[in-house]
Amino acid sequence: LTSAAIRRPIDRGYLINPDLQRDIWSHLFTSLLHVTPSSSSLLLTEPLFSLPSIQRSTDELVFEDFGFSSLVVADSPSLVHLYETSCRPCGLVSEAQCSLVVDCGFSFTQAAPVFQNITLNYGVKRIDLGGKALTNYLKELVSYRAINVMDETLLMDDVKEKLCFVSLDVERDLQFARKHGKDNLFRCTYVLPDGVTHTKGYVKDPEAAKRHLALTDGASSSEAIETKNETDQLGVMDKTAERKRVDLTKNEFDLTNERFLVPEMIFQPADLGMNEAGLAECIVRAVNACHPYLHPVLYQSIILTGGSTLFPRFVERLEKDLRPLVPDDYQVNITTQEDPILGVWRGGSLLASSPDYELMRVTKAEYEELGSARCRRRFFR
């Protein structure tokens, strides 16, 4: 294994290292995009509740260091809402112009009500848990039980994305994770790169890694075993002796309950000793902070975005946790995006090509005359 130290200019969504961000943007604008800032306008997404000092640093980067002609700052929930209304012009989100955007990203998770393309800041609820925390937790579990991977962030990101899933019944799945041999539906092997024959890690038996999909919500242990036996008869468990044989020349480790305990952090962080609300409770708090007239509409127009929503059965688990917390006469409808990682970017592309973009722009001349604080008022922050 080779270790690499990663420095990031942004922590938990907020800019903490403007100098490093300047270097990244310089490479991006000159070497990759080949844009001329002095004749270009920049559309920038920024987390909600960003501190004035961070906003000033951002504006200095945009106007003073790079010299962009104009700037528009938007938040991710409003852009996701904009993209969703364009995709489903006859849907509830478009007709009511109201939605609850649940963004489970790299640095944090937040539930943000949006009304008429404006994020209602007083209703936003945030959890300081995201994909980064999940990867770190997976590194700790694997390092404690198998092999030290604390320095292998990129590698464990791949493990998380390929093997982790959301459990619909944690207690039942923990019982299965204790079983041995073929009775364990969750055991799978991940092979580490050796730098010679393969430079990337891979799942040793991809079909065995999908056995957990045979479990259904509410299935008992006996029903799950019957389902597993049916799956075995279909040949999913029928592997050649060559593939089953352990190759001692390869570094590899097994995963069992780690596969669903890692995403469980988003739904039950308190079980891991974290002073954070779960995702379902976070959504309820966000809705309750809004006017009662909006409650039924918000529950019917929940939009999921962000890379952490790609875990298998994420939507089913969220609906299962959310339903008991919502009044019986309210419907719960959760919408997933086609590509939740690019949802914000696509919303931004729609905004940049709309007539409203020209009205929202802050020019360099206005920035130099009025300063950062007064210019920021135009963005409804």
mmCIF file of C-alpha atoms in Angstrom:
data_model
loop_
_atom_site.group_PDB
_atom_site.id
_atom_site.type_symbol
_atom_site.label_atom_id
_atom_site.label_comp_id
_atom_site.label_asym_id
_atom_site.label_seq_id
_atom_site.Cartn_x
_atom_site.Cartn_y
_atom_site.Cartn_z
ATOM 1 C CA LEU A 1 0.000 0.000 0.000
ATOM 2 C CA THR A 2 1.088 3.545 -0.683
ATOM 3 C CA SER A 3 -0.140 6.404 1.472
ATOM 4 C CA ALA A 4 -1.018 9.883 0.272
ATOM 5 C CA ALA A 5 -1.815 12.951 2.329
ATOM 6 C CA ILE A 6 -4.712 15.015 1.022
ATOM 7 C CA ARG A 7 -5.124 18.702 1.747
ATOM 8 C CA ARG A 8 -8.495 20.268 1.123
ATOM 9 C CA PRO A 9 -9.259 24.002 1.018
ATOM 10 C CA ILE A 10 -12.811 23.352 2.198
ATOM 11 C CA ASP A 11 -13.836 21.679 5.456
ATOM 12 C CA ARG A 12 -17.463 20.756 6.183
ATOM 13 C CA GLY A 13 -18.462 22.876 3.221
ATOM 14 C CA TYR A 14 -16.723 26.067 4.323
ATOM 15 C CA LEU A 15 -13.633 27.661 2.795
ATOM 16 C CA ILE A 16 -10.765 27.467 5.301
ATOM 17 C CA ASN A 17 -7.703 27.808 3.074
ATOM 18 C CA PRO A 18 -8.061 30.562 0.444
ATOM 19 C CA ASP A 19 -4.443 30.181 -0.710
ATOM 20 C CA LEU A 20 -4.916 26.520 -1.574
ATOM 21 C CA GLN A 21 -8.252 27.272 -3.205
ATOM 22 C CA ARG A 22 -6.524 29.929 -5.332
ATOM 23 C CA ASP A 23 -4.022 27.347 -6.596
ATOM 24 C CA ILE A 24 -6.793 24.869 -7.441
ATOM 25 C CA TRP A 25 -8.883 27.464 -9.247
ATOM 26 C CA SER A 26 -5.850 28.744 -11.133
ATOM 27 C CA HIS A 27 -5.150 25.261 -12.483
ATOM 28 C CA LEU A 28 -8.838 24.711 -13.219
ATOM 29 C CA PHE A 29 -9.437 27.974 -15.082
ATOM 30 C CA THR A 30 -6.174 28.090 -17.042
ATOM 31 C CA SER A 31 -5.217 24.470 -17.732
ATOM 32 C CA LEU A 32 -8.586 22.700 -17.902
ATOM 33 C CA LEU A 33 -11.328 25.175 -18.786
ATOM 34 C CA HIS A 34 -9.162 27.734 -20.636
ATOM 35 C CA VAL A 35 -11.358 30.684 -19.587
ATOM 36 C CA THR A 36 -10.479 34.366 -19.359
ATOM 37 C CA PRO A 37 -11.800 35.578 -15.988
ATOM 38 C CA SER A 38 -11.893 39.258 -16.969
ATOM 39 C CA SER A 39 -14.495 38.492 -19.623
ATOM 40 C CA SER A 40 -16.343 35.730 -17.733
ATOM 41 C CA SER A 41 -19.016 35.555 -15.073
ATOM 42 C CA LEU A 42 -18.710 33.062 -12.209
ATOM 43 C CA LEU A 43 -21.630 31.152 -10.698
ATOM 44 C CA LEU A 44 -20.541 29.820 -7.311
ATOM 45 C CA THR A 45 -22.347 27.557 -4.860
ATOM 46 C CA GLU A 46 -21.797 28.258 -1.190
ATOM 47 C CA PRO A 47 -23.112 26.521 1.945
ATOM 48 C CA LEU A 48 -25.877 28.165 3.885
ATOM 49 C CA PHE A 49 -24.930 30.234 6.950
ATOM 50 C CA SER A 50 -21.440 30.940 5.682
ATOM 51 C CA LEU A 51 -19.605 33.394 7.947
ATOM 52 C CA PRO A 52 -19.071 36.967 6.686
ATOM 53 C CA SER A 53 -15.303 36.506 6.945
ATOM 54 C CA ILE A 54 -15.508 33.472 4.626
ATOM 55 C CA GLN A 55 -17.716 35.393 2.231
ATOM 56 C CA ARG A 56 -15.208 38.249 2.108
ATOM 57 C CA SER A 57 -12.364 35.817 1.420
ATOM 58 C CA THR A 58 -14.362 34.267 -1.407
ATOM 59 C CA ASP A 59 -15.168 37.647 -2.947
ATOM 60 C CA GLU A 60 -11.516 38.675 -2.758
ATOM 61 C CA LEU A 61 -10.531 35.510 -4.590
ATOM 62 C CA VAL A 62 -13.123 36.057 -7.317
ATOM 63 C CA PHE A 63 -12.703 39.771 -7.961
ATOM 64 C CA GLU A 64 -9.222 40.706 -6.754
ATOM 65 C CA ASP A 65 -7.112 37.602 -7.411
ATOM 66 C CA PHE A 66 -8.804 36.359 -10.590
ATOM 67 C CA GLY A 67 -10.612 39.489 -11.761
ATOM 68 C CA PHE A 68 -13.937 37.965 -12.832
ATOM 69 C CA SER A 69 -16.306 40.428 -14.457
ATOM 70 C CA SER A 70 -19.259 39.383 -12.281
ATOM 71 C CA LEU A 71 -20.325 36.902 -9.617
ATOM 72 C CA VAL A 72 -23.513 35.082 -8.654
ATOM 73 C CA VAL A 73 -23.640 33.081 -5.412
ATOM 74 C CA ALA A 74 -26.318 30.406 -5.005
ATOM 75 C CA ASP A 75 -27.006 27.632 -2.508
ATOM 76 C CA SER A 76 -27.335 23.989 -3.475
ATOM 77 C CA PRO A 77 -30.964 23.410 -2.282
ATOM 78 C CA SER A 78 -32.380 26.135 -4.519
ATOM 79 C CA LEU A 79 -30.432 24.805 -7.511
ATOM 80 C CA VAL A 80 -31.646 21.251 -6.912
ATOM 81 C CA HIS A 81 -35.207 22.568 -6.643
ATOM 82 C CA LEU A 82 -34.772 24.485 -9.907
ATOM 83 C CA TYR A 83 -33.530 21.397 -11.728
ATOM 84 C CA GLU A 84 -36.332 19.246 -10.341
ATOM 85 C CA THR A 85 -39.019 21.675 -11.500
ATOM 86 C CA SER A 86 -37.521 21.682 -14.996
ATOM 87 C CA CYS A 87 -37.421 17.873 -15.144
ATOM 88 C CA ARG A 88 -41.031 17.447 -13.946
ATOM 89 C CA PRO A 89 -42.963 20.524 -15.088
ATOM 90 C CA CYS A 90 -46.283 18.852 -14.253
ATOM 91 C CA GLY A 91 -45.204 17.449 -10.895
ATOM 92 C CA LEU A 92 -46.113 18.588 -7.404
ATOM 93 C CA VAL A 93 -42.816 20.438 -6.930
ATOM 94 C CA SER A 94 -43.472 22.563 -10.024
ATOM 95 C CA GLU A 95 -47.123 23.219 -9.234
ATOM 96 C CA ALA A 96 -46.614 24.082 -5.568
ATOM 97 C CA GLN A 97 -43.174 25.673 -6.090
ATOM 98 C CA CYS A 98 -42.217 24.084 -2.789
ATOM 99 C CA SER A 99 -39.939 21.200 -1.855
ATOM 100 C CA LEU A 100 -37.734 19.828 0.906
ATOM 101 C CA VAL A 101 -34.237 19.197 -0.437
ATOM 102 C CA VAL A 102 -32.278 16.590 1.551
ATOM 103 C CA ASP A 103 -28.616 16.855 0.609
ATOM 104 C CA CYS A 104 -26.364 14.043 1.852
ATOM 105 C CA GLY A 105 -22.998 15.133 0.565
ATOM 106 C CA PHE A 106 -19.313 14.732 1.317
ATOM 107 C CA SER A 107 -18.997 17.085 4.291
ATOM 108 C CA PHE A 108 -22.460 17.317 5.823
ATOM 109 C CA THR A 109 -26.129 16.402 5.517
ATOM 110 C CA GLN A 110 -28.897 18.981 5.548
ATOM 111 C CA ALA A 111 -32.646 19.246 5.069
ATOM 112 C CA ALA A 112 -33.627 22.571 3.493
ATOM 113 C CA PRO A 113 -37.156 23.733 2.633
ATOM 114 C CA VAL A 114 -37.335 25.697 -0.629
ATOM 115 C CA PHE A 115 -40.236 27.956 -1.589
ATOM 116 C CA GLN A 116 -40.389 29.666 -4.983
ATOM 117 C CA ASN A 117 -36.699 28.964 -5.626
ATOM 118 C CA ILE A 118 -35.666 30.622 -2.358
ATOM 119 C CA THR A 119 -34.268 28.516 0.482
ATOM 120 C CA LEU A 120 -36.031 29.213 3.774
ATOM 121 C CA ASN A 121 -33.010 29.659 6.007
ATOM 122 C CA TYR A 122 -35.001 29.485 9.241
ATOM 123 C CA GLY A 123 -36.119 25.941 8.345
ATOM 124 C CA VAL A 124 -32.726 24.494 7.408
ATOM 125 C CA LYS A 125 -31.468 21.732 9.697
ATOM 126 C CA ARG A 126 -27.968 20.332 9.337
ATOM 127 C CA ILE A 127 -26.115 17.202 10.473
ATOM 128 C CA ASP A 128 -22.321 17.345 10.503
ATOM 129 C CA LEU A 129 -22.111 13.902 8.933
ATOM 130 C CA GLY A 130 -21.338 13.121 5.323
ATOM 131 C CA GLY A 131 -19.424 10.816 3.048
ATOM 132 C CA LYS A 132 -16.113 11.831 4.585
ATOM 133 C CA ALA A 133 -17.199 10.748 8.088
ATOM 134 C CA LEU A 134 -18.538 7.454 6.731
ATOM 135 C CA THR A 135 -15.215 6.702 5.023
ATOM 136 C CA ASN A 136 -13.299 7.528 8.199
ATOM 137 C CA TYR A 137 -15.530 5.227 10.225
ATOM 138 C CA LEU A 138 -15.019 2.417 7.719
ATOM 139 C CA LYS A 139 -11.250 2.932 7.927
ATOM 140 C CA GLU A 140 -11.394 2.574 11.704
ATOM 141 C CA LEU A 141 -13.450 -0.619 11.569
ATOM 142 C CA VAL A 142 -11.250 -2.292 8.970
ATOM 143 C CA SER A 143 -8.031 -1.184 10.670
ATOM 144 C CA TYR A 144 -9.221 -2.561 14.012
ATOM 145 C CA ARG A 145 -10.419 -5.907 12.649
ATOM 146 C CA ALA A 146 -8.191 -6.706 9.680
ATOM 147 C CA ILE A 147 -5.463 -4.483 8.215
ATOM 148 C CA ASN A 148 -4.282 -0.938 8.833
ATOM 149 C CA VAL A 149 -5.884 1.293 6.183
ATOM 150 C CA MET A 150 -6.015 4.571 8.110
ATOM 151 C CA ASP A 151 -3.957 6.324 5.415
ATOM 152 C CA GLU A 152 -5.871 4.845 2.484
ATOM 153 C CA THR A 153 -8.732 7.313 2.108
ATOM 154 C CA LEU A 154 -9.209 6.957 -1.640
ATOM 155 C CA LEU A 155 -9.073 3.179 -1.452
ATOM 156 C CA MET A 156 -11.638 3.010 1.341
ATOM 157 C CA ASP A 157 -13.872 5.389 -0.588
ATOM 158 C CA ASP A 158 -13.955 2.733 -3.291
ATOM 159 C CA VAL A 159 -14.745 0.010 -0.743
ATOM 160 C CA LYS A 160 -17.577 2.091 0.688
ATOM 161 C CA GLU A 161 -19.109 2.844 -2.700
ATOM 162 C CA LYS A 162 -18.932 -0.755 -3.938
ATOM 163 C CA LEU A 163 -19.875 -2.751 -0.842
ATOM 164 C CA CYS A 164 -21.813 -0.668 1.688
ATOM 165 C CA PHE A 165 -25.612 -0.677 1.800
ATOM 166 C CA VAL A 166 -28.403 0.507 4.080
ATOM 167 C CA SER A 167 -30.002 -2.048 6.369
ATOM 168 C CA LEU A 168 -33.790 -2.220 6.693
ATOM 169 C CA ASP A 169 -33.577 -4.257 9.914
ATOM 170 C CA VAL A 170 -30.327 -3.748 11.796
ATOM 171 C CA GLU A 171 -30.937 -6.257 14.573
ATOM 172 C CA ARG A 172 -31.811 -9.021 12.111
ATOM 173 C CA ASP A 173 -28.818 -8.237 9.912
ATOM 174 C CA LEU A 174 -26.455 -8.241 12.893
ATOM 175 C CA GLN A 175 -27.577 -11.810 13.611
ATOM 176 C CA PHE A 176 -26.810 -12.856 10.047
ATOM 177 C CA ALA A 177 -23.429 -11.136 10.191
ATOM 178 C CA ARG A 178 -22.433 -13.444 13.088
ATOM 179 C CA LYS A 179 -23.069 -16.603 11.089
ATOM 180 C CA HIS A 180 -20.284 -18.615 9.482
ATOM 181 C CA GLY A 181 -19.792 -19.894 5.979
ATOM 182 C CA LYS A 182 -22.587 -19.674 3.427
ATOM 183 C CA ASP A 183 -25.155 -18.721 6.060
ATOM 184 C CA ASN A 184 -23.545 -15.294 6.255
ATOM 185 C CA LEU A 185 -25.189 -13.267 3.498
ATOM 186 C CA PHE A 186 -22.962 -10.262 4.019
ATOM 187 C CA ARG A 187 -19.450 -11.655 4.016
ATOM 188 C CA CYS A 188 -17.433 -10.590 1.016
ATOM 189 C CA THR A 189 -13.770 -10.070 0.212
ATOM 190 C CA TYR A 190 -12.053 -6.962 -1.075
ATOM 191 C CA VAL A 191 -8.645 -7.381 -2.726
ATOM 192 C CA LEU A 192 -6.157 -4.558 -2.263
ATOM 193 C CA PRO A 193 -4.017 -3.329 -5.171
ATOM 194 C CA ASP A 194 -0.511 -4.728 -5.390
ATOM 195 C CA GLY A 195 0.844 -2.095 -7.769
ATOM 196 C CA VAL A 196 1.989 -4.723 -10.290
ATOM 197 C CA THR A 197 -0.787 -6.908 -11.694
ATOM 198 C CA HIS A 198 -3.608 -4.573 -10.641
ATOM 199 C CA THR A 199 -3.341 -0.949 -9.582
ATOM 200 C CA LYS A 200 -6.882 -0.674 -8.232
ATOM 201 C CA GLY A 201 -8.683 -2.626 -5.560
ATOM 202 C CA TYR A 202 -11.597 -4.838 -6.511
ATOM 203 C CA VAL A 203 -14.318 -7.027 -5.049
ATOM 204 C CA LYS A 204 -13.221 -10.645 -5.197
ATOM 205 C CA ASP A 205 -16.704 -12.055 -5.794
ATOM 206 C CA PRO A 206 -19.116 -9.371 -7.069
ATOM 207 C CA GLU A 207 -22.091 -11.725 -7.171
ATOM 208 C CA ALA A 208 -21.601 -12.814 -3.565
ATOM 209 C CA ALA A 209 -21.487 -9.155 -2.569
ATOM 210 C CA LYS A 210 -25.066 -8.787 -3.848
ATOM 211 C CA ARG A 211 -26.545 -11.582 -1.746
ATOM 212 C CA HIS A 212 -27.891 -9.076 0.778
ATOM 213 C CA LEU A 213 -30.393 -7.894 -1.844
ATOM 214 C CA ALA A 214 -32.262 -11.163 -1.312
ATOM 215 C CA LEU A 215 -33.384 -9.908 2.109
ATOM 216 C CA THR A 216 -36.691 -8.069 2.141
ATOM 217 C CA ASP A 217 -38.035 -5.616 4.674
ATOM 218 C CA GLY A 218 -39.571 -7.414 7.632
ATOM 219 C CA ALA A 219 -38.385 -10.856 6.571
ATOM 220 C CA SER A 220 -37.695 -13.210 9.454
ATOM 221 C CA SER A 221 -34.539 -15.259 9.804
ATOM 222 C CA SER A 222 -36.212 -18.410 8.456
ATOM 223 C CA GLU A 223 -37.660 -16.523 5.473
ATOM 224 C CA ALA A 224 -34.282 -15.011 4.753
ATOM 225 C CA ILE A 225 -32.659 -18.447 4.824
ATOM 226 C CA GLU A 226 -35.264 -19.749 2.368
ATOM 227 C CA THR A 227 -34.582 -16.778 0.120
ATOM 228 C CA LYS A 228 -30.867 -17.453 0.343
ATOM 229 C CA ASN A 229 -31.392 -21.109 -0.583
ATOM 230 C CA GLU A 230 -33.425 -20.085 -3.619
ATOM 231 C CA THR A 231 -30.651 -17.731 -4.610
ATOM 232 C CA ASP A 232 -28.118 -20.514 -4.184
ATOM 233 C CA GLN A 233 -30.149 -22.714 -6.537
ATOM 234 C CA LEU A 234 -30.021 -20.010 -9.185
ATOM 235 C CA GLY A 235 -26.274 -20.300 -9.178
ATOM 236 C CA VAL A 236 -25.259 -17.107 -7.430
ATOM 237 C CA MET A 237 -23.357 -19.139 -4.867
ATOM 238 C CA ASP A 238 -21.946 -21.550 -7.437
ATOM 239 C CA LYS A 239 -18.336 -20.457 -7.893
ATOM 240 C CA THR A 240 -15.371 -22.293 -9.291
ATOM 241 C CA ALA A 241 -12.753 -23.701 -6.960
ATOM 242 C CA GLU A 242 -10.199 -21.398 -8.488
ATOM 243 C CA ARG A 243 -12.080 -18.309 -7.380
ATOM 244 C CA LYS A 244 -12.792 -19.643 -3.913
ATOM 245 C CA ARG A 245 -9.164 -20.477 -3.257
ATOM 246 C CA VAL A 246 -7.385 -17.910 -1.097
ATOM 247 C CA ASP A 247 -4.456 -16.317 -2.893
ATOM 248 C CA LEU A 248 -1.780 -15.705 -0.285
ATOM 249 C CA THR A 249 0.106 -13.367 -2.619
ATOM 250 C CA LYS A 250 -2.713 -10.820 -2.450
ATOM 251 C CA ASN A 251 -3.586 -8.561 0.451
ATOM 252 C CA GLU A 252 -7.287 -8.854 1.079
ATOM 253 C CA PHE A 253 -9.777 -8.478 3.878
ATOM 254 C CA ASP A 254 -13.339 -9.571 4.592
ATOM 255 C CA LEU A 255 -16.274 -7.322 5.376
ATOM 256 C CA THR A 256 -19.434 -8.410 7.186
ATOM 257 C CA ASN A 257 -21.451 -6.059 9.401
ATOM 258 C CA GLU A 258 -19.233 -3.113 8.429
ATOM 259 C CA ARG A 259 -21.136 -2.997 5.164
ATOM 260 C CA PHE A 260 -24.335 -1.733 6.782
ATOM 261 C CA LEU A 261 -23.023 -0.263 10.045
ATOM 262 C CA VAL A 262 -21.205 2.508 8.168
ATOM 263 C CA PRO A 263 -24.285 3.974 6.405
ATOM 264 C CA GLU A 264 -26.209 3.443 9.636
ATOM 265 C CA MET A 265 -24.394 6.520 10.955
ATOM 266 C CA ILE A 266 -26.680 8.741 8.885
ATOM 267 C CA PHE A 267 -29.846 7.258 10.358
ATOM 268 C CA GLN A 268 -28.799 6.553 13.954
ATOM 269 C CA PRO A 269 -25.689 8.598 14.842
ATOM 270 C CA ALA A 270 -26.619 8.483 18.535
ATOM 271 C CA ASP A 271 -25.974 4.715 18.579
ATOM 272 C CA LEU A 272 -22.330 5.502 17.797
ATOM 273 C CA GLY A 273 -22.034 8.046 20.593
ATOM 274 C CA MET A 274 -22.496 11.095 18.374
ATOM 275 C CA ASN A 275 -24.567 14.026 19.596
ATOM 276 C CA GLU A 276 -26.465 14.353 16.335
ATOM 277 C CA ALA A 277 -30.042 13.742 15.244
ATOM 278 C CA GLY A 278 -30.790 11.053 12.688
ATOM 279 C CA LEU A 279 -31.827 11.926 9.160
ATOM 280 C CA ALA A 280 -35.538 11.269 9.688
ATOM 281 C CA GLU A 281 -35.633 13.436 12.799
ATOM 282 C CA CYS A 282 -33.675 16.134 10.982
ATOM 283 C CA ILE A 283 -36.310 16.202 8.232
ATOM 284 C CA VAL A 284 -39.164 16.464 10.738
ATOM 285 C CA ARG A 285 -37.462 19.353 12.514
ATOM 286 C CA ALA A 286 -36.951 21.166 9.208
ATOM 287 C CA VAL A 287 -40.619 20.773 8.284
ATOM 288 C CA ASN A 288 -41.874 21.804 11.720
ATOM 289 C CA ALA A 289 -39.845 25.011 11.515
ATOM 290 C CA CYS A 290 -41.983 26.118 8.540
ATOM 291 C CA HIS A 291 -45.574 27.360 8.428
ATOM 292 C CA PRO A 292 -48.122 24.592 9.122
ATOM 293 C CA TYR A 293 -49.716 25.167 5.707
ATOM 294 C CA LEU A 294 -46.489 23.967 4.100
ATOM 295 C CA HIS A 295 -46.129 20.745 6.117
ATOM 296 C CA PRO A 296 -48.189 18.390 3.892
ATOM 297 C CA VAL A 297 -46.583 19.771 0.725
ATOM 298 C CA LEU A 298 -43.057 19.438 2.082
ATOM 299 C CA TYR A 299 -43.571 15.803 3.132
ATOM 300 C CA GLN A 300 -44.921 15.038 -0.340
ATOM 301 C CA SER A 301 -42.014 16.695 -2.146
ATOM 302 C CA ILE A 302 -38.834 15.411 -0.510
ATOM 303 C CA ILE A 303 -35.944 15.469 -2.987
ATOM 304 C CA LEU A 304 -32.813 13.427 -2.280
ATOM 305 C CA THR A 305 -29.481 14.620 -3.633
ATOM 306 C CA GLY A 306 -25.814 14.045 -2.837
ATOM 307 C CA GLY A 307 -23.529 11.055 -3.301
ATOM 308 C CA SER A 308 -24.377 9.416 0.033
ATOM 309 C CA THR A 309 -27.951 8.799 -1.163
ATOM 310 C CA LEU A 310 -26.617 6.247 -3.661
ATOM 311 C CA PHE A 311 -26.369 3.489 -1.042
ATOM 312 C CA PRO A 312 -28.727 0.626 -1.949
ATOM 313 C CA ARG A 313 -32.074 0.825 -0.121
ATOM 314 C CA PHE A 314 -31.420 4.335 1.137
ATOM 315 C CA VAL A 315 -34.889 5.537 0.128
ATOM 316 C CA GLU A 316 -36.695 2.531 1.649
ATOM 317 C CA ARG A 317 -34.924 2.979 4.976
ATOM 318 C CA LEU A 318 -35.580 6.711 5.092
ATOM 319 C CA GLU A 319 -39.265 6.212 4.381
ATOM 320 C CA LYS A 320 -39.443 3.482 7.015
ATOM 321 C CA ASP A 321 -37.884 5.753 9.670
ATOM 322 C CA LEU A 322 -39.851 8.807 8.606
ATOM 323 C CA ARG A 323 -43.347 7.337 8.436
ATOM 324 C CA PRO A 324 -43.849 6.894 12.240
ATOM 325 C CA LEU A 325 -42.752 10.508 12.845
ATOM 326 C CA VAL A 326 -45.169 12.040 10.319
ATOM 327 C CA PRO A 327 -48.897 12.557 11.021
ATOM 328 C CA ASP A 328 -51.028 9.765 9.578
ATOM 329 C CA ASP A 329 -53.029 12.092 7.343
ATOM 330 C CA TYR A 330 -49.861 13.319 5.568
ATOM 331 C CA GLN A 331 -48.420 11.465 2.605
ATOM 332 C CA VAL A 332 -44.663 10.910 2.362
ATOM 333 C CA ASN A 333 -43.182 10.987 -1.102
ATOM 334 C CA ILE A 334 -39.405 10.770 -1.622
ATOM 335 C CA THR A 335 -37.984 11.596 -5.036
ATOM 336 C CA THR A 336 -34.520 10.546 -6.141
ATOM 337 C CA GLN A 337 -32.551 12.281 -8.844
ATOM 338 C CA GLU A 338 -31.189 10.529 -11.899
ATOM 339 C CA ASP A 339 -27.663 11.556 -10.906
ATOM 340 C CA PRO A 340 -27.661 13.001 -7.374
ATOM 341 C CA ILE A 341 -23.987 13.954 -7.592
ATOM 342 C CA LEU A 342 -24.600 16.290 -10.548
ATOM 343 C CA GLY A 343 -28.001 17.620 -9.461
ATOM 344 C CA VAL A 344 -26.622 20.907 -8.130
ATOM 345 C CA TRP A 345 -24.440 21.439 -11.198
ATOM 346 C CA ARG A 346 -27.367 20.885 -13.555
ATOM 347 C CA GLY A 347 -29.491 23.324 -11.595
ATOM 348 C CA GLY A 348 -26.673 25.837 -11.835
ATOM 349 C CA SER A 349 -26.472 25.400 -15.607
ATOM 350 C CA LEU A 350 -30.192 26.163 -15.851
ATOM 351 C CA LEU A 351 -29.815 29.268 -13.699
ATOM 352 C CA ALA A 352 -26.848 30.521 -15.728
ATOM 353 C CA SER A 353 -28.874 30.309 -18.942
ATOM 354 C CA SER A 354 -32.024 31.929 -17.522
ATOM 355 C CA PRO A 355 -32.949 35.651 -17.719
ATOM 356 C CA ASP A 356 -32.849 35.875 -13.903
ATOM 357 C CA TYR A 357 -29.093 35.373 -13.967
ATOM 358 C CA GLU A 358 -28.459 38.864 -15.337
ATOM 359 C CA LEU A 359 -30.515 40.398 -12.520
ATOM 360 C CA MET A 360 -28.615 38.495 -9.834
ATOM 361 C CA ARG A 361 -25.103 39.349 -11.025
ATOM 362 C CA VAL A 362 -22.759 41.501 -8.946
ATOM 363 C CA THR A 363 -20.203 43.170 -11.196
ATOM 364 C CA LYS A 364 -16.620 43.911 -10.291
ATOM 365 C CA ALA A 365 -17.347 47.645 -10.408
ATOM 366 C CA GLU A 366 -20.191 47.228 -7.883
ATOM 367 C CA TYR A 367 -17.939 45.179 -5.622
ATOM 368 C CA GLU A 368 -15.216 47.824 -5.687
ATOM 369 C CA GLU A 369 -17.740 50.576 -4.989
ATOM 370 C CA LEU A 370 -20.035 48.967 -2.419
ATOM 371 C CA GLY A 371 -17.901 46.229 -0.860
ATOM 372 C CA SER A 372 -18.609 42.592 -0.175
ATOM 373 C CA ALA A 373 -21.299 42.908 2.512
ATOM 374 C CA ARG A 374 -23.664 45.142 0.522
ATOM 375 C CA CYS A 375 -23.236 43.145 -2.668
ATOM 376 C CA ARG A 376 -24.120 39.934 -0.862
ATOM 377 C CA ARG A 377 -27.614 41.202 -0.089
ATOM 378 C CA ARG A 378 -28.537 40.623 -3.713
ATOM 379 C CA PHE A 379 -28.194 36.863 -3.298
ATOM 380 C CA PHE A 380 -30.923 36.599 -0.594
ATOM 381 C CA ARG A 381 -28.467 35.028 1.821
#
